[in-house]
């Protein structure tokens, strides 16, 4: 049903699109008043709201999608991601677990669930999930950064440093680059 899960890119990347996103939010909001069952538009609205920093409004849209389509793993996963960002770990765990039940071994879902578990202090379980996800998406630098975080939490700092060195080597941009650089520096890289 949905093709991508959109994770919030850095604000500097979004700045040129802010006006477009605001205009799109207004248009989609009006559209959904007329066609409230258009879940594709509702999902797009949640993505724009999230990108604009209106996370509470984005969560409302995702909850509405889940209410109308309870087996929508994308909406569950994205809601888990937003709840994780808010620090609501118990609700994030519920949503991420449901997404995993629905999506199986989707690496982005395993990553979200792994990050929730990592924040909840379940480092070993988190590492198992994130490691599997990272193996399936070796070129996803954000996911590799999450792997490095899980490795550190499990006392595997040398391996974490190698993962970070690899994803930072060519200077390519990715949304969590600054965090990855900070962790690399902290690990003596």
GROMACS .gro file of C-alpha atoms in nm:
model
  189
    1UNK     CA    1   0.000   0.000   0.000
    2UNK     CA    2   0.267   0.251   0.096
    3UNK     CA    3   0.599   0.248  -0.080
    4UNK     CA    4   0.836   0.421   0.158
    5UNK     CA    5   0.874   0.495   0.521
    6UNK     CA    6   0.997   0.849   0.550
    7UNK     CA    7   1.238   0.930   0.826
    8UNK     CA    8   1.285   1.292   0.904
    9UNK     CA    9   1.591   1.436   0.725
   10UNK     CA   10   1.795   1.716   0.877
   11UNK     CA   11   1.622   2.055   0.880
   12UNK     CA   12   1.899   2.208   0.666
   13UNK     CA   13   1.804   1.968   0.388
   14UNK     CA   14   1.435   2.057   0.417
   15UNK     CA   15   1.470   2.435   0.433
   16UNK     CA   16   1.419   2.494   0.059
   17UNK     CA   17   1.103   2.282   0.070
   18UNK     CA   18   0.941   2.438   0.377
   19UNK     CA   19   0.705   2.663   0.181
   20UNK     CA   20   0.610   2.378  -0.050
   21UNK     CA   21   0.545   2.147   0.247
   22UNK     CA   22   0.331   2.409   0.424
   23UNK     CA   23   0.129   2.461   0.108
   24UNK     CA   24   0.094   2.084   0.068
   25UNK     CA   25  -0.022   2.050   0.429
   26UNK     CA   26  -0.295   2.305   0.366
   27UNK     CA   27  -0.401   2.138   0.043
   28UNK     CA   28  -0.403   1.787   0.191
   29UNK     CA   29  -0.591   1.903   0.501
   30UNK     CA   30  -0.867   2.046   0.282
   31UNK     CA   31  -0.867   1.734   0.064
   32UNK     CA   32  -0.903   1.506   0.367
   33UNK     CA   33  -1.204   1.703   0.490
   34UNK     CA   34  -1.378   1.593   0.170
   35UNK     CA   35  -1.220   1.248   0.141
   36UNK     CA   36  -1.128   1.128   0.493
   37UNK     CA   37  -1.076   0.768   0.378
   38UNK     CA   38  -0.792   0.860   0.140
   39UNK     CA   39  -0.518   0.698   0.343
   40UNK     CA   40  -0.245   0.765   0.088
   41UNK     CA   41  -0.307   1.138   0.120
   42UNK     CA   42  -0.333   1.105   0.498
   43UNK     CA   43   0.003   0.929   0.507
   44UNK     CA   44   0.159   1.195   0.287
   45UNK     CA   45   0.017   1.460   0.521
   46UNK     CA   46   0.176   1.285   0.820
   47UNK     CA   47   0.511   1.283   0.637
   48UNK     CA   48   0.495   1.655   0.560
   49UNK     CA   49   0.384   1.738   0.914
   50UNK     CA   50   0.673   1.538   1.056
   51UNK     CA   51   0.921   1.705   0.821
   52UNK     CA   52   0.793   2.045   0.937
   53UNK     CA   53   0.844   1.947   1.302
   54UNK     CA   54   0.473   1.914   1.371
   55UNK     CA   55   0.522   1.571   1.522
   56UNK     CA   56   0.208   1.572   1.738
   57UNK     CA   57  -0.005   1.645   1.430
   58UNK     CA   58   0.178   1.375   1.235
   59UNK     CA   59   0.106   1.125   1.513
   60UNK     CA   60  -0.264   1.211   1.495
   61UNK     CA   61  -0.267   1.130   1.123
   62UNK     CA   62  -0.083   0.801   1.174
   63UNK     CA   63  -0.321   0.699   1.454
   64UNK     CA   64  -0.612   0.771   1.221
   65UNK     CA   65  -0.458   0.551   0.953
   66UNK     CA   66  -0.411   0.269   1.206
   67UNK     CA   67  -0.770   0.308   1.325
   68UNK     CA   68  -0.894   0.272   0.967
   69UNK     CA   69  -0.635   0.013   0.863
   70UNK     CA   70  -0.510  -0.175   1.172
   71UNK     CA   71  -0.272  -0.397   0.976
   72UNK     CA   72  -0.081  -0.111   0.813
   73UNK     CA   73   0.272  -0.191   0.924
   74UNK     CA   74   0.415   0.128   0.774
   75UNK     CA   75   0.189   0.346   0.987
   76UNK     CA   76   0.270   0.140   1.300
   77UNK     CA   77   0.642   0.168   1.228
   78UNK     CA   78   0.633   0.542   1.158
   79UNK     CA   79   0.425   0.601   1.470
   80UNK     CA   80   0.680   0.402   1.671
   81UNK     CA   81   0.956   0.618   1.525
   82UNK     CA   82   0.776   0.940   1.625
   83UNK     CA   83   0.700   0.806   1.974
   84UNK     CA   84   1.066   0.708   2.012
   85UNK     CA   85   1.167   1.063   1.924
   86UNK     CA   86   0.930   1.192   2.191
   87UNK     CA   87   1.075   0.950   2.446
   88UNK     CA   88   0.751   0.758   2.493
   89UNK     CA   89   0.929   0.424   2.491
   90UNK     CA   90   0.647   0.200   2.610
   91UNK     CA   91   0.408   0.318   2.339
   92UNK     CA   92   0.690   0.311   2.084
   93UNK     CA   93   0.762  -0.050   2.179
   94UNK     CA   94   0.395  -0.144   2.133
   95UNK     CA   95   0.384   0.012   1.786
   96UNK     CA   96   0.724  -0.122   1.676
   97UNK     CA   97   0.635  -0.471   1.796
   98UNK     CA   98   0.307  -0.459   1.603
   99UNK     CA   99   0.490  -0.336   1.292
  100UNK     CA  100   0.733  -0.627   1.325
  101UNK     CA  101   0.446  -0.876   1.362
  102UNK     CA  102   0.292  -0.740   1.043
  103UNK     CA  103   0.606  -0.680   0.834
  104UNK     CA  104   0.821  -0.971   0.947
  105UNK     CA  105   1.187  -0.923   0.872
  106UNK     CA  106   1.163  -0.588   0.698
  107UNK     CA  107   1.500  -0.428   0.785
  108UNK     CA  108   1.356  -0.081   0.848
  109UNK     CA  109   1.105  -0.226   1.093
  110UNK     CA  110   1.376  -0.434   1.265
  111UNK     CA  111   1.584  -0.115   1.292
  112UNK     CA  112   1.300   0.079   1.455
  113UNK     CA  113   1.224  -0.200   1.701
  114UNK     CA  114   1.595  -0.240   1.772
  115UNK     CA  115   1.635   0.130   1.849
  116UNK     CA  116   1.336   0.124   2.084
  117UNK     CA  117   1.484  -0.177   2.264
  118UNK     CA  118   1.823  -0.004   2.279
  119UNK     CA  119   1.667   0.303   2.443
  120UNK     CA  120   1.484   0.074   2.687
  121UNK     CA  121   1.815  -0.082   2.792
  122UNK     CA  122   1.771  -0.415   2.613
  123UNK     CA  123   2.107  -0.388   2.437
  124UNK     CA  124   2.161  -0.755   2.346
  125UNK     CA  125   1.818  -0.798   2.189
  126UNK     CA  126   1.855  -0.464   2.011
  127UNK     CA  127   2.190  -0.566   1.865
  128UNK     CA  128   2.050  -0.891   1.725
  129UNK     CA  129   1.773  -0.705   1.541
  130UNK     CA  130   1.981  -0.413   1.418
  131UNK     CA  131   2.262  -0.643   1.307
  132UNK     CA  132   2.019  -0.843   1.092
  133UNK     CA  133   1.875  -0.523   0.948
  134UNK     CA  134   2.220  -0.377   0.878
  135UNK     CA  135   2.321  -0.695   0.695
  136UNK     CA  136   2.021  -0.659   0.467
  137UNK     CA  137   2.077  -0.288   0.401
  138UNK     CA  138   2.456  -0.248   0.411
  139UNK     CA  139   2.450   0.082   0.222
  140UNK     CA  140   2.198   0.249   0.455
  141UNK     CA  141   2.432   0.470   0.656
  142UNK     CA  142   2.174   0.567   0.918
  143UNK     CA  143   2.109   0.201   0.987
  144UNK     CA  144   2.483   0.134   1.006
  145UNK     CA  145   2.508   0.419   1.259
  146UNK     CA  146   2.238   0.249   1.464
  147UNK     CA  147   2.443  -0.071   1.444
  148UNK     CA  148   2.742   0.117   1.583
  149UNK     CA  149   2.529   0.248   1.870
  150UNK     CA  150   2.408  -0.103   1.951
  151UNK     CA  151   2.764  -0.236   1.935
  152UNK     CA  152   2.880   0.029   2.182
  153UNK     CA  153   2.593  -0.056   2.416
  154UNK     CA  154   2.709  -0.419   2.404
  155UNK     CA  155   3.073  -0.330   2.479
  156UNK     CA  156   3.196  -0.388   2.122
  157UNK     CA  157   3.361  -0.051   2.074
  158UNK     CA  158   3.632  -0.161   1.831
  159UNK     CA  159   3.377  -0.306   1.591
  160UNK     CA  160   3.160   0.004   1.631
  161UNK     CA  161   3.455   0.225   1.542
  162UNK     CA  162   3.514   0.020   1.225
  163UNK     CA  163   3.149   0.049   1.121
  164UNK     CA  164   3.160   0.426   1.176
  165UNK     CA  165   3.491   0.463   0.994
  166UNK     CA  166   3.341   0.288   0.694
  167UNK     CA  167   3.025   0.502   0.675
  168UNK     CA  168   3.210   0.829   0.733
  169UNK     CA  169   3.509   0.767   0.504
  170UNK     CA  170   3.381   0.922   0.182
  171UNK     CA  171   3.218   1.229   0.334
  172UNK     CA  172   2.875   1.145   0.190
  173UNK     CA  173   2.577   1.311   0.352
  174UNK     CA  174   2.321   1.116   0.553
  175UNK     CA  175   2.067   1.231   0.809
  176UNK     CA  176   2.255   1.111   1.118
  177UNK     CA  177   2.605   1.201   0.999
  178UNK     CA  178   2.671   1.455   1.277
  179UNK     CA  179   2.571   1.201   1.543
  180UNK     CA  180   2.786   0.934   1.377
  181UNK     CA  181   3.083   1.170   1.367
  182UNK     CA  182   3.037   1.255   1.735
  183UNK     CA  183   3.023   0.887   1.830
  184UNK     CA  184   3.329   0.813   1.617
  185UNK     CA  185   3.520   1.091   1.792
  186UNK     CA  186   3.402   0.966   2.132
  187UNK     CA  187   3.539   0.622   2.041
  188UNK     CA  188   3.878   0.769   1.956
  189UNK     CA  189   3.834   0.774   1.580
   0.00000   0.00000   0.00000
